[in-house]
XYZ file of C-alpha atoms in Angstrom:
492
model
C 189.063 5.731 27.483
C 190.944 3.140 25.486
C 191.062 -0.524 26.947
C 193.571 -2.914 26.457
C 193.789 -6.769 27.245
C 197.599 -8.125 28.613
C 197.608 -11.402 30.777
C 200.969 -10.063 32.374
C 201.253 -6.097 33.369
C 204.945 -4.919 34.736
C 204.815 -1.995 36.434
C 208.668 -0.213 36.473
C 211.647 -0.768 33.904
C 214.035 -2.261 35.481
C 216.097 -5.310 36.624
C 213.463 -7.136 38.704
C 210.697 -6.962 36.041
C 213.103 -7.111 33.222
C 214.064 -10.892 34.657
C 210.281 -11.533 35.593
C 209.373 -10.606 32.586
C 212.677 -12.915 30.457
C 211.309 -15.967 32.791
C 207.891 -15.829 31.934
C 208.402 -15.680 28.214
C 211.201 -18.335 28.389
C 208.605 -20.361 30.602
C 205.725 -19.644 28.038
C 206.090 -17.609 25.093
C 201.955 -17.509 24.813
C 201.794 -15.078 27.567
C 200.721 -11.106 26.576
C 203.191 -8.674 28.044
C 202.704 -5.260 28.625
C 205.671 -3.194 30.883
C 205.353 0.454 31.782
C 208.265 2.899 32.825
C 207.252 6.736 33.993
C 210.769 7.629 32.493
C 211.832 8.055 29.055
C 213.493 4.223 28.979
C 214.558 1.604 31.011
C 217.219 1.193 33.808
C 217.120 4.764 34.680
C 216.553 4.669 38.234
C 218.098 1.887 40.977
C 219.049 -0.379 38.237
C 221.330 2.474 36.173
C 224.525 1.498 36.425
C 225.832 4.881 39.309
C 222.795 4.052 40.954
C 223.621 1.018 42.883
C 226.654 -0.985 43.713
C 227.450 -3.065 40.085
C 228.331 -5.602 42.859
C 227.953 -9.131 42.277
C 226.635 -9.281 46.020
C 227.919 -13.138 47.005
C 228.839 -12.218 50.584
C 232.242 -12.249 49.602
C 233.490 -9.427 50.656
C 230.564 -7.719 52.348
C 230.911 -7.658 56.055
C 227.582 -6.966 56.937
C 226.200 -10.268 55.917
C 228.180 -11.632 58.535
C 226.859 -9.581 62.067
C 229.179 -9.838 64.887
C 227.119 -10.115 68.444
C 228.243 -8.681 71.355
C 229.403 -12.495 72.890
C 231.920 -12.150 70.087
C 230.157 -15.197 67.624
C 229.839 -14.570 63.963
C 226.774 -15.368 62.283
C 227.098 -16.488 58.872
C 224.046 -17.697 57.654
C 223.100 -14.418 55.848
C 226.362 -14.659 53.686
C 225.166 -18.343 52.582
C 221.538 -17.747 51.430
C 223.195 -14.849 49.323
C 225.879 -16.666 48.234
C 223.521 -19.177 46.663
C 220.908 -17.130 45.580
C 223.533 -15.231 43.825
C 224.512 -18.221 42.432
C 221.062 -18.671 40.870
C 221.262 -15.644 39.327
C 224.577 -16.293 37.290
C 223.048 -20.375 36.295
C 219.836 -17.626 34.317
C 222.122 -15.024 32.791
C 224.117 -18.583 31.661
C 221.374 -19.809 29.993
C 220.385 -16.669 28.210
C 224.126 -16.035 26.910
C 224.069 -19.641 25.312
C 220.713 -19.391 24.178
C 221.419 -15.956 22.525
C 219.093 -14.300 24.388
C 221.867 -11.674 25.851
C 225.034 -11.093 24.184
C 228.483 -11.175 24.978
C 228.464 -11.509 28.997
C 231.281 -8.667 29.161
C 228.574 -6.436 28.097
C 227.275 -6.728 31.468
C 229.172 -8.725 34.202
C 233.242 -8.799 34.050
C 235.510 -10.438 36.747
C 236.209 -8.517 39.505
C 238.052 -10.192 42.611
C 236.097 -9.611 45.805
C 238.259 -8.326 49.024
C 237.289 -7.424 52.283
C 240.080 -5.394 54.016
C 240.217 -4.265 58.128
C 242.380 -2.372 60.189
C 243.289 -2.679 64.211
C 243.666 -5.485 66.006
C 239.928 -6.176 67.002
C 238.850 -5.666 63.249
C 241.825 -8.063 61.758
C 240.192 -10.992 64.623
C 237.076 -10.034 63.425
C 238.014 -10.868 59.532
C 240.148 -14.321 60.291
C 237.257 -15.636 62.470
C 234.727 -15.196 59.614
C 236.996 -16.285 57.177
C 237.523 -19.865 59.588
C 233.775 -20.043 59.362
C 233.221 -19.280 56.410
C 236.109 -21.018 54.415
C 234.952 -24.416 56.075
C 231.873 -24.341 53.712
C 232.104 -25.222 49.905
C 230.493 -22.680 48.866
C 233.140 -19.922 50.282
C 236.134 -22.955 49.891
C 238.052 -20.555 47.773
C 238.071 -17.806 49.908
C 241.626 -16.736 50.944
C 243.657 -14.869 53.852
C 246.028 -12.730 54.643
C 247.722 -10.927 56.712
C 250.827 -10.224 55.062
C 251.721 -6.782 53.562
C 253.534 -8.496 50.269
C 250.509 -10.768 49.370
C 247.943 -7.229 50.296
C 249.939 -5.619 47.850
C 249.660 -8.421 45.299
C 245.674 -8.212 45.866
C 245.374 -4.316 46.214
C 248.648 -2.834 45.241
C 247.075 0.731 44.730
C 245.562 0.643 48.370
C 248.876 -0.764 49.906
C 250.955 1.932 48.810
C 252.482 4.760 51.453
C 250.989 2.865 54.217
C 252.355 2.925 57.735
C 254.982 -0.194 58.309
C 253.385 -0.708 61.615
C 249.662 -0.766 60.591
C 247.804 -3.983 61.233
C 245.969 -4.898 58.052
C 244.095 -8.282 57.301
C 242.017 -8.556 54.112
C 240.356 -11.851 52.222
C 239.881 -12.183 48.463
C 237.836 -14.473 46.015
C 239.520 -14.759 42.637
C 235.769 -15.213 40.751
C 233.713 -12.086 42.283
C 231.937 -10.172 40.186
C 231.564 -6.462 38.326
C 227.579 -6.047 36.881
C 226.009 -3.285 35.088
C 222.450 -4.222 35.816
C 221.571 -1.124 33.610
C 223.336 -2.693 30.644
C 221.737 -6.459 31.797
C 218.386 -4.813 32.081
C 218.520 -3.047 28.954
C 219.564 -6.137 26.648
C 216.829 -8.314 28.459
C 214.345 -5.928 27.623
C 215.667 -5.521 23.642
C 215.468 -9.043 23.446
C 211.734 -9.100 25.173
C 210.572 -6.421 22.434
C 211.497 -8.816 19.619
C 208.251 -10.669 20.915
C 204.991 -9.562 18.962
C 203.143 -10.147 22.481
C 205.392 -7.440 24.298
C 204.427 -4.042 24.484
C 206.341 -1.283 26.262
C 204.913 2.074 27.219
C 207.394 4.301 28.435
C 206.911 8.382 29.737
C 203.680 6.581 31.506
C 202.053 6.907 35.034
C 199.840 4.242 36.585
C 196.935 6.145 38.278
C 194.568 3.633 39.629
C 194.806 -0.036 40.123
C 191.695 -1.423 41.259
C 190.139 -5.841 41.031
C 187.484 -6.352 39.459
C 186.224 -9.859 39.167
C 189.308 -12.008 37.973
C 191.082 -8.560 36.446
C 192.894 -5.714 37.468
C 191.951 -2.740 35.806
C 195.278 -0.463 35.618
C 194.402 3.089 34.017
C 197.936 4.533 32.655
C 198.453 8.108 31.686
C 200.969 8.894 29.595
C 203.001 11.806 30.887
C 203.741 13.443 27.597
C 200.109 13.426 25.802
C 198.219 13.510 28.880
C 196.379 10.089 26.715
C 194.814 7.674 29.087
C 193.832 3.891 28.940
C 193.116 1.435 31.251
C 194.860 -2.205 30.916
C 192.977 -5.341 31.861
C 195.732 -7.709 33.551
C 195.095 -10.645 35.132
C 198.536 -10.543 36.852
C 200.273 -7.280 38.091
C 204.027 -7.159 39.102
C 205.352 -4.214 41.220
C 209.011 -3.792 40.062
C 209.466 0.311 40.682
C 212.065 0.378 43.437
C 210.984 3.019 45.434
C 208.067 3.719 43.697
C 207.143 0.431 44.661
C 205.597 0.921 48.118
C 202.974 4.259 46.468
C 201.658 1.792 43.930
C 201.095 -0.701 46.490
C 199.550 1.352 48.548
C 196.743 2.416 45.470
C 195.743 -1.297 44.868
C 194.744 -1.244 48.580
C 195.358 -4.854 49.132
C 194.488 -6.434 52.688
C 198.329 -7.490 52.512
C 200.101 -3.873 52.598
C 198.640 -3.067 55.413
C 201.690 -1.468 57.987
C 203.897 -1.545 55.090
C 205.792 1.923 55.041
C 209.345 3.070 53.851
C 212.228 4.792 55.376
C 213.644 6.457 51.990
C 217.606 6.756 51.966
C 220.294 8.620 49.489
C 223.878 8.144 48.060
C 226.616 9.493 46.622
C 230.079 8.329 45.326
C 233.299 9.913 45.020
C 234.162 8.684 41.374
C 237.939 9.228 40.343
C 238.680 11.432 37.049
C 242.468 10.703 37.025
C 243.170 7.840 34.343
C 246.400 6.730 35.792
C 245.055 6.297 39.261
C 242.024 4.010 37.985
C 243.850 1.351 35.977
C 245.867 0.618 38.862
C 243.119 -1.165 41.385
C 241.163 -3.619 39.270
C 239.022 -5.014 42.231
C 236.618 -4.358 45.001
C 237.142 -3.852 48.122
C 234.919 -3.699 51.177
C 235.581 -2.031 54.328
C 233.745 -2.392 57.894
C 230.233 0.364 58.018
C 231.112 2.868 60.620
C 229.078 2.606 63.640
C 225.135 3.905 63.709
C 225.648 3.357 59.492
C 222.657 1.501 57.145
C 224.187 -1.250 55.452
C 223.984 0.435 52.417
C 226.634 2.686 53.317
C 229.333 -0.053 53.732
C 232.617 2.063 52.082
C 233.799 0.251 49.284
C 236.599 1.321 47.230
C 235.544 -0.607 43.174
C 236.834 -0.578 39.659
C 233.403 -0.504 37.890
C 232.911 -1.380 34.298
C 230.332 1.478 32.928
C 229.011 1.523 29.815
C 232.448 -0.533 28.597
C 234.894 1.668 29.837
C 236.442 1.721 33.539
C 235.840 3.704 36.739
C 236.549 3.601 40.266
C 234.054 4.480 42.737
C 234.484 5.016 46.445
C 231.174 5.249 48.632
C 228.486 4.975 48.755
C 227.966 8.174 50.980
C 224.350 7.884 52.722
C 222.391 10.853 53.397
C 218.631 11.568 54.371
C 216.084 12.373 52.043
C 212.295 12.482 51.209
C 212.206 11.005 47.701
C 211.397 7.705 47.083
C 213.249 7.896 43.616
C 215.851 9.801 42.268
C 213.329 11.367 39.671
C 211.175 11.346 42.805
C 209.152 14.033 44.688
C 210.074 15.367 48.182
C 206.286 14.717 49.156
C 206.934 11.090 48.250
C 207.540 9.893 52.880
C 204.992 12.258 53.799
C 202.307 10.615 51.087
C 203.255 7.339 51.451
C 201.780 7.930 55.261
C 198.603 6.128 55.708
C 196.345 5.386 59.232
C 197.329 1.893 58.085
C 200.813 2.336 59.050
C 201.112 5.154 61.011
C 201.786 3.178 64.118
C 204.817 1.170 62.465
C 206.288 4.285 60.516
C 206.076 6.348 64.522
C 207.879 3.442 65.629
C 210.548 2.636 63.483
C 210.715 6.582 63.280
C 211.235 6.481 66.847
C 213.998 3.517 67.062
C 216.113 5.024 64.273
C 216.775 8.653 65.756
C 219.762 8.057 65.767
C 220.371 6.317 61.903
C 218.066 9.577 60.846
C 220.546 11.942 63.075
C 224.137 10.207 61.103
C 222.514 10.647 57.419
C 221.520 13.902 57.960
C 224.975 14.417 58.820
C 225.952 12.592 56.142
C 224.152 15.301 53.741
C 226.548 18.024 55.232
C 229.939 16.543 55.138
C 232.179 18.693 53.606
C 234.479 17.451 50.640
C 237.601 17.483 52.371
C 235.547 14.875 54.906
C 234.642 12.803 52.466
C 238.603 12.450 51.406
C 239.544 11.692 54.773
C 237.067 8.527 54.805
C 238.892 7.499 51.173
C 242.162 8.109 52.597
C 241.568 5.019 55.246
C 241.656 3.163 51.868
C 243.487 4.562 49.562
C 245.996 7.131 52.106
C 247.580 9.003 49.324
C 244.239 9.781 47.168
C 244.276 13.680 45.697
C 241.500 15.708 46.599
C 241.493 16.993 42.821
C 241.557 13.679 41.595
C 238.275 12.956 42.703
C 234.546 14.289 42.289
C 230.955 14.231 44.070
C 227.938 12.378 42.344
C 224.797 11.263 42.855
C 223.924 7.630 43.361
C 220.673 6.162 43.383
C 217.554 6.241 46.056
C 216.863 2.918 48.550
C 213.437 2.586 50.236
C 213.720 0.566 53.222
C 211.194 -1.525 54.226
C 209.344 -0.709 57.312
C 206.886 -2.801 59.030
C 204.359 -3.971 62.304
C 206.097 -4.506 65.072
C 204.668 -5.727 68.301
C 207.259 -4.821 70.682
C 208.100 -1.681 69.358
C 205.290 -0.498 66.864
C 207.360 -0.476 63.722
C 210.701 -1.605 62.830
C 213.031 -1.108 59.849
C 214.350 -4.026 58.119
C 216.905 -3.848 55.688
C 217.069 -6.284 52.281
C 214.336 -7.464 49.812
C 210.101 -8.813 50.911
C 208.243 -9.795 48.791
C 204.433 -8.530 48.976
C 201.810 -10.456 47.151
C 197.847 -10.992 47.174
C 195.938 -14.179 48.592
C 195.268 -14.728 44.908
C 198.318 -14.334 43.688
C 197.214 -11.579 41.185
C 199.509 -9.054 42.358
C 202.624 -9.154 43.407
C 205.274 -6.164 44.673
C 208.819 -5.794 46.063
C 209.905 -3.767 48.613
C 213.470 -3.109 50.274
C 216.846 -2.898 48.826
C 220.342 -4.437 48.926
C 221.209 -7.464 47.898
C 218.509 -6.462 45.339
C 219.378 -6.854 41.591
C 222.026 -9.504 42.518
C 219.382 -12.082 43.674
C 217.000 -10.742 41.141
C 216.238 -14.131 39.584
C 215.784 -16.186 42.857
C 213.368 -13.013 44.305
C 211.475 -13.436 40.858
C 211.234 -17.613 41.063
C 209.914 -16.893 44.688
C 206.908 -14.915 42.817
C 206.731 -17.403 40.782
C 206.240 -20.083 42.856
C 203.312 -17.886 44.821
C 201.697 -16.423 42.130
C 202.209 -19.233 39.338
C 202.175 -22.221 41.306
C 199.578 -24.247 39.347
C 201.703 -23.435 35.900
C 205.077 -23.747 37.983
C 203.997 -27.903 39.141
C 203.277 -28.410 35.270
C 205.731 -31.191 33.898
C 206.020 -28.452 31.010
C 206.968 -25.731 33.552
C 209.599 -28.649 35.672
C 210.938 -29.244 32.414
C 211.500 -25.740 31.581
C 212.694 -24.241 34.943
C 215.267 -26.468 35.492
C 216.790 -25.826 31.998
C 216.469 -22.326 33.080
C 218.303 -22.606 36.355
C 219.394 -26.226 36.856
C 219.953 -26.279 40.356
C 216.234 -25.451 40.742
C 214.382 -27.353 43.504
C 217.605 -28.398 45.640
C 219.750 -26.356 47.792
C 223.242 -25.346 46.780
C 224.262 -25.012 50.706
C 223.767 -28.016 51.376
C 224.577 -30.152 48.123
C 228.239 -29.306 47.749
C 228.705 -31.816 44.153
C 225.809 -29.359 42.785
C 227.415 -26.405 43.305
C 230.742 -27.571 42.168
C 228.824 -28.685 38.679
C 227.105 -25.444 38.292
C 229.441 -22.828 39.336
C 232.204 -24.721 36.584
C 229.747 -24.299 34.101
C 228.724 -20.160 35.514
C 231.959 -19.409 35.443
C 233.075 -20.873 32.616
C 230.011 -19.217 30.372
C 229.998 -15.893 31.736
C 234.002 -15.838 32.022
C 234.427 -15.280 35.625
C 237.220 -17.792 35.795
């Protein structure tokens, strides 16, 4: 079997090792590369552009980052970590525009003005106190208000139209949200990466076994076409598959997966074919996640830039499954079962009866359902201007629990050996938004000798200059770098 030397091995093609991969060369250009994708290319699975959101998640205009608890109180502090790590990401994709090392930024990220729009009195209170919270901090400070129907239909005239005089509406808007086609993102990153004589990609391959030995991992790859085999010698190992994730953590057998499991969810969109109706709503707009719902399956109604032309997308439609990817296998939840979790995937399994009992219903919903949920959007939508599609697979991350044996957690972790030799990420949304802060965290765990460097200091903070100081609580920093963000990637 063939053997092959790489100091840096990326397991999965798509955003999160595509930016691991872009800050590692940026931060040393000496470093081998070698990145392996089971499909035919890159940005195929979570990262293709159907597959997930194309949000620029900022906590803008997503409710869930702001829970509500049962004394009424709004906590916001979700929404502000976001909000900044977002901002993180958009000070990298800066740097890489003027740098030339991705083109034109309307190849990947376009404004899109960020709304989130209630009904009812209790919903509309709901909406003005989080907008009082959050408006008082600079980094929301251009958030706006409204309750009035002339100024909605200024923001969302397609959505205001035929709507009941008497209705009680309330939405907020941010002029410099954010459209991104992390497929489009990923796949310029990674043309740009294969320029390097030191990159290697190996695509249509499997990774069989990971096993240490001595400072190395030894990685054998199969490729899926040929049936060929060879085993890479890495001395660092990312995890970047989305759901595949959790399986190959689970074959290196580290000490730190232990309890890990996943709780593997679905989606679909309605996505409108009528021409006329889509040029008419140019934003996106976030509704309130009906009750028992993941966070996932917040309804949004969003014009989506796609491969450079426009769409509109309402969903995302949840729905129970047993595939870890889309390209996945329905044995995927009952083999990622292992006596090492057992206990925590029982628990969480018996916790979320309920959550498994509303996607499963979710699965069956009828079509003429699924317009009545747009219709609290957009109340004179056509059924026959509208059509069913698949969106992508989320694994949520389930873990040990003391009080109840497992839970299930919802967002990104961040799983990584003692050593720092191997790192993986688990979980879903806010995902490929806070891609670059999620891959400085590895960093800073798994490179922290290079990362303390003055050549690495130097470097980083050209990168992403608010690097080492926090943009929630340094309000002249954030006004410096989000002039320049928008301003470069033509959000303003």
């Amino acid at each position: 079997m063939k053997s092959v030397e790489t100091d840096i091995l990326l397991v999965g093609g798509g955003i999160m090792s595509a930016t691991l991969a872009t800050l590692l060369q940026q931060l040393d250009p000496s470093l081998s590369m070698t990145m392996v994708e089971q499909l035919d290319d890159v940005a195929l699975e979570s990262s293709g552009a159907l597959n997930n959101a194309g949000t620029g998640h900022a906590g803008y205009c997503e409710l869930n980052y702001t829970p509500q608890a049962a004394d009424r109180s709004i906590a916001i502090k979700r929404a502000l970590e976001i909000n900044a790590a977002f901002e993180i990401s958009l000070q990298f994709w800066s740097y890489l525009v003027e740098n030339n090392a991705l083109p034109s930024p309307t190849q990947f990220i376009n404004k899109t003005p960020h709304l989130s729009f209630v009904a009812g009195d209790e919903n509309v209170n709901f909406l003005k106190n989080r907008f009082t919270l959050l408006s008082q901090h600079h980094l929301f400070a251009d958030m706006q208000y409204s309750e009035d129907k002339h100024q909605l239909n200024t923001w969302m005239p397609l959505m205001m139209a035929n709507r009941k005089t008497n209705e009680k509406l309330a939405a907020t808007y941010v002029a410099h949200g954010s459209d991104v086609d992390f497929g489009a993102l990923t796949r310029h990153m990674v043309t740009k990466l294969k320029t390097a004589t030191n990159f290697n990609f190996l695509n249509n391959s499997r990774v069989k076994k990971l096993k240490k030995i001595n400072s190395n991992w030894h990685v054998a790859i199969q490729n899926k076409s040929s049936k060929h085999s060879q085993t890479i010698h890495a001395k660092f190992v990312f995890l970047g598959a989305g759901g595949g994730a959790l399986p190959l953590l689970q074959k290196a057998n580290i000490p730190e997966s232990a309890g890990y499991g996943g709780f593997p969810v679905s989606g679909q969109w309605l996505i409108c074919n009528n021409p006329e109706v889509i040029k008419q709503h140019q934003v996106k707009v976030y509704g309130k996640a009906p009750v028992g719902a993941p966070p996932m399956s917040v309804p949004h109604l969003d014009t989506r830039t796609i491969n450079g032309k426009s769409a509109l997308l309402f969903g995302p439609f949840a729905g129970f499954t047993t595939k870890f990817l889309k390209q996945g296998s329905v044995l995927d939840l009952a083999k990622s079962v292992k006596p090492n979790n057992l206990k925590a995937m029982l628990g969480a399994g018996k916790h979320n009866i309920d959550l498994t009992k509303y996607l499963v219903g979710e699965v069956f919903q009828t079509h003429a359902q699924r317009m009545q949920a747009l219709r609290e959007f957009l109340p004179q939508a056509k059924s026959e201007d509208w059509q069913l599609a698949n969106a992508g697979q989320r694994v949520q991350i389930i873990k040990k629990c003391n009080e109840k044996m497992g839970k299930l957690e919802f967002g990104t972790e961040i799983v990584a050996t003692q050593d720092g030799s191997l790192a993986a990420l688990l979980g879903a949304s806010p995902g490929a938004s806070i891609s670059v802060q999620a891959m400085i965290d590895i960093l800073e765990r798994c490179f922290s000798t290079q990362l303390k460097t003055a050549n690495w200091q130097q470097k980083i903070k050209q990168l992403v200059p608010s690097y080492g100081e926090s943009l929630i609580e340094n309000a002249d920093l954030l006004k410096t770098v989000r002039k320049r963000t928008l301003n470069t990637l033509k959000l303003n």
